PDB file of C-alpha atoms in Angstrom:
ATOM      1  CA  MET M   1      57.850 231.068 109.102  1.00 97.00           C
ATOM      2  CA  ARG M   2      56.886 228.745 111.908  1.00 97.00           C
ATOM      3  CA  PRO M   3      53.837 227.258 113.627  1.00 97.00           C
ATOM      4  CA  LYS M   4      52.783 228.869 116.915  1.00 97.00           C
ATOM      5  CA  ASP M   5      53.355 225.520 118.655  1.00 96.00           C
ATOM      6  CA  SER M   6      53.355 221.771 118.109  1.00 97.00           C
ATOM      7  CA  THR M   7      49.541 221.583 117.873  1.00 96.00           C
ATOM      8  CA  VAL M   8      49.526 223.288 114.460  1.00 97.00           C
ATOM      9  CA  ASN M   9      49.264 220.802 111.583  1.00 96.00           C
ATOM     10  CA  MET M  10      51.436 222.255 108.828  1.00 96.00           C
ATOM     11  CA  HIS M  11      50.694 219.567 106.202  1.00 95.00           C
ATOM     12  CA  LEU M  12      49.461 222.152 103.720  1.00 96.00           C
ATOM     13  CA  ALA M  13      49.168 222.265  99.935  1.00 95.00           C
ATOM     14  CA  PRO M  14      52.521 223.125  98.307  1.00 96.00           C
ATOM     15  CA  GLU M  15      50.962 226.195  96.668  1.00 95.00           C
ATOM     16  CA  LEU M  16      49.870 227.500 100.063  1.00 97.00           C
ATOM     17  CA  MET M  17      53.290 226.776 101.585  1.00 97.00           C
ATOM     18  CA  ASP M  18      55.016 228.660  98.744  1.00 97.00           C
ATOM     19  CA  THR M  19      52.787 231.667  99.381  1.00 97.00           C
ATOM     20  CA  LEU M  20      53.426 231.522 103.127  1.00 98.00           C
ATOM     21  CA  TRP M  21      57.186 231.592 102.510  1.00 97.00           C
ATOM     22  CA  ALA M  22      56.765 234.619 100.241  1.00 97.00           C
ATOM     23  CA  LEU M  23      54.630 236.321 102.889  1.00 97.00           C
ATOM     24  CA  ASP M  24      57.208 235.481 105.539  1.00 98.00           C
ATOM     25  CA  ALA M  25      59.847 237.637 103.830  1.00 96.00           C
ATOM     26  CA  TYR M  26      57.446 240.593 103.719  1.00 97.00           C
ATOM     27  CA  TRP M  27      56.180 239.934 107.257  1.00 97.00           C
ATOM     28  CA  ARG M  28      59.685 240.081 108.751  1.00 97.00           C
ATOM     29  CA  ASP M  29      60.260 243.521 107.203  1.00 96.00           C
ATOM     30  CA  ALA M  30      56.807 245.056 107.686  1.00 95.00           C
ATOM     31  CA  VAL M  31      55.750 243.526 110.997  1.00 96.00           C
ATOM     32  CA  GLY M  32      59.112 242.775 112.566  1.00 96.00           C
ATOM     33  CA  TYR M  33      58.899 239.046 113.262  1.00 97.00           C
ATOM     34  CA  GLU M  34      58.631 235.832 111.296  1.00 97.00           C
ATOM     35  CA  LEU M  35      55.223 234.763 110.021  1.00 97.00           C
ATOM     36  CA  ILE M  36      53.489 232.598 112.642  1.00 98.00           C
ATOM     37  CA  VAL M  37      50.858 230.079 111.534  1.00 98.00           C
ATOM     38  CA  THR M  38      48.244 229.651 114.261  1.00 96.00           C
ATOM     39  CA  SER M  39      46.114 227.015 112.527  1.00 96.00           C
ATOM     40  CA  GLY M  40      46.563 224.727 109.538  1.00 94.00           C
ATOM     41  CA  ARG M  41      44.683 221.429 109.231  1.00 90.00           C
ATOM     42  CA  ASP M  42      44.081 221.471 112.984  1.00 89.00           C
ATOM     43  CA  GLY M  43      41.456 223.289 115.044  1.00 83.00           C
ATOM     44  CA  GLU M  44      37.734 223.710 114.665  1.00 84.00           C
ATOM     45  CA  HIS M  45      36.445 225.458 111.569  1.00 84.00           C
ATOM     46  CA  LYS M  46      33.278 225.676 109.518  1.00 83.00           C
ATOM     47  CA  LEU M  47      31.976 222.499 107.924  1.00 79.00           C
ATOM     48  CA  TYR M  48      33.771 221.945 104.612  1.00 81.00           C
ATOM     49  CA  SER M  49      36.487 224.430 105.538  1.00 85.00           C
ATOM     50  CA  LEU M  50      39.553 224.262 103.335  1.00 89.00           C
ATOM     51  CA  HIS M  51      41.582 224.038 106.559  1.00 88.00           C
ATOM     52  CA  TYR M  52      40.671 220.356 106.776  1.00 88.00           C
ATOM     53  CA  VAL M  53      42.215 219.545 103.398  1.00 88.00           C
ATOM     54  CA  GLY M  54      45.345 221.653 103.785  1.00 92.00           C
ATOM     55  CA  CYS M  55      44.314 224.539 101.546  1.00 94.00           C
ATOM     56  CA  ALA M  56      43.789 227.168 104.266  1.00 95.00           C
ATOM     57  CA  CYS M  57      45.573 228.475 107.333  1.00 96.00           C
ATOM     58  CA  ASP M  58      45.465 231.308 109.832  1.00 96.00           C
ATOM     59  CA  ILE M  59      48.351 233.626 110.669  1.00 98.00           C
ATOM     60  CA  ARG M  60      49.091 235.729 113.739  1.00 98.00           C
ATOM     61  CA  THR M  61      48.515 239.473 113.476  1.00 98.00           C
ATOM     62  CA  TRP M  62      49.961 240.661 116.783  1.00 97.00           C
ATOM     63  CA  THR M  63      52.124 243.771 117.091  1.00 97.00           C
ATOM     64  CA  SER M  64      55.023 241.496 118.071  1.00 96.00           C
ATOM     65  CA  ALA M  65      55.471 237.732 118.218  1.00 94.00           C
ATOM     66  CA  ASN M  66      54.342 237.533 121.856  1.00 94.00           C
ATOM     67  CA  SER M  67      52.446 240.773 122.561  1.00 96.00           C
ATOM     68  CA  LYS M  68      48.885 239.395 122.288  1.00 96.00           C
ATOM     69  CA  ARG M  69      47.937 242.899 121.010  1.00 97.00           C
ATOM     70  CA  GLN M  70      46.483 243.078 117.500  1.00 98.00           C
ATOM     71  CA  ILE M  71      47.922 245.244 114.759  1.00 98.00           C
ATOM     72  CA  SER M  72      45.212 247.792 114.072  1.00 97.00           C
ATOM     73  CA  GLY M  73      44.131 250.747 111.999  1.00 97.00           C
ATOM     74  CA  THR M  74      45.937 251.934 108.901  1.00 97.00           C
ATOM     75  CA  ARG M  75      48.916 249.668 109.594  1.00 97.00           C
ATOM     76  CA  ARG M  76      46.679 246.560 109.588  1.00 98.00           C
ATOM     77  CA  GLU M  77      44.951 247.688 106.385  1.00 98.00           C
ATOM     78  CA  THR M  78      48.311 248.244 104.671  1.00 97.00           C
ATOM     79  CA  ILE M  79      49.648 244.846 105.767  1.00 97.00           C
ATOM     80  CA  LEU M  80      46.441 243.144 104.595  1.00 98.00           C
ATOM     81  CA  ARG M  81      46.591 244.889 101.212  1.00 98.00           C
ATOM     82  CA  MET M  82      50.244 243.865 100.725  1.00 98.00           C
ATOM     83  CA  ALA M  83      49.516 240.282 101.833  1.00 97.00           C
ATOM     84  CA  ARG M  84      46.791 240.096  99.186  1.00 97.00           C
ATOM     85  CA  LEU M  85      49.156 241.403  96.513  1.00 97.00           C
ATOM     86  CA  ILE M  86      51.875 238.917  97.460  1.00 97.00           C
ATOM     87  CA  ALA M  87      49.430 236.004  97.644  1.00 96.00           C
ATOM     88  CA  GLY M  88      47.910 236.730  94.250  1.00 95.00           C
ATOM     89  CA  ASP M  89      44.569 236.067  92.602  1.00 92.00           C
ATOM     90  CA  GLU M  90      44.281 232.385  93.519  1.00 93.00           C
ATOM     91  CA  PHE M  91      44.248 233.176  97.242  1.00 96.00           C
ATOM     92  CA  ASP M  92      41.792 234.831  99.557  1.00 95.00           C
ATOM     93  CA  VAL M  93      43.372 236.739 102.435  1.00 97.00           C
ATOM     94  CA  VAL M  94      40.668 237.681 104.932  1.00 96.00           C
ATOM     95  CA  ASN M  95      40.954 239.920 107.969  1.00 98.00           C
ATOM     96  CA  GLU M  96      39.197 237.903 110.682  1.00 96.00           C
ATOM     97  CA  GLY M  97      39.845 240.536 113.378  1.00 95.00           C
ATOM     98  CA  HIS M  98      42.173 238.450 115.533  1.00 96.00           C
ATOM     99  CA  HIS M  99      44.118 236.820 112.662  1.00 97.00           C
ATOM    100  CA  PHE M 100      44.369 236.717 108.879  1.00 98.00           C
ATOM    101  CA  HIS M 101      42.815 233.694 107.179  1.00 97.00           C
ATOM    102  CA  ILE M 102      44.540 232.621 103.955  1.00 97.00           C
ATOM    103  CA  GLU M 103      43.031 230.094 101.601  1.00 96.00           C
ATOM    104  CA  TRP M 104      44.038 228.804  98.232  1.00 94.00           C
ATOM    105  CA  GLN M 105      41.156 229.346  95.807  1.00 83.00           C
ATOM    106  CA  PRO M 106      42.374 228.520  92.302  1.00 70.00           C
ATOM    107  CA  SER M 107      39.812 228.579  89.527  1.00 66.00           C
ATOM    108  CA  HIS M 108      40.012 224.781  89.474  1.00 61.00           C
ATOM    109  CA  LEU M 109      40.688 223.148  92.840  1.00 58.00           C
ATOM    110  CA  PRO M 110      42.707 219.939  92.681  1.00 57.00           C
ATOM    111  CA  GLU M 111      41.090 216.802  94.104  1.00 62.00           C
ATOM    112  CA  ASN M 112      42.899 217.160  97.441  1.00 58.00           C
ATOM    113  CA  CYS M 113      41.448 220.664  97.949  1.00 61.00           C
ATOM    114  CA  ASN M 114      37.844 220.198  96.930  1.00 51.00           C
ATOM    115  CA  GLY M 115      36.447 221.202 100.310  1.00 48.00           C
ATOM    116  CA  SER M 116      35.227 217.730 101.206  1.00 45.00           C
ATOM    117  CA  VAL M 117      36.353 216.107 104.423  1.00 40.00           C
TER     118      VAL M 117
END
């Protein structure tokens, strides 16, 4: 797993990092390259986004690490379904069309992930 470049703030909740490492192992086999985080605490997101408190990130869903072509169709659906299984119930994995958004949503958010900025 790696950030797409030095602009990505990877100071994320340990629970999210653990899940990203688990997804990385699957990603390498299923997609063919290491998991690439395109946004962590950085970037512009909705007000009160969990990105800002380190409990959400976005990951690349290209056909290869540098192709700029999105995985599509049945293959994308299968990868999304497996990512959700690996992440587990405390995470939302959302297909945003040009990336997957992953956010830690435990039943009780710790103080550092309460959605406030």
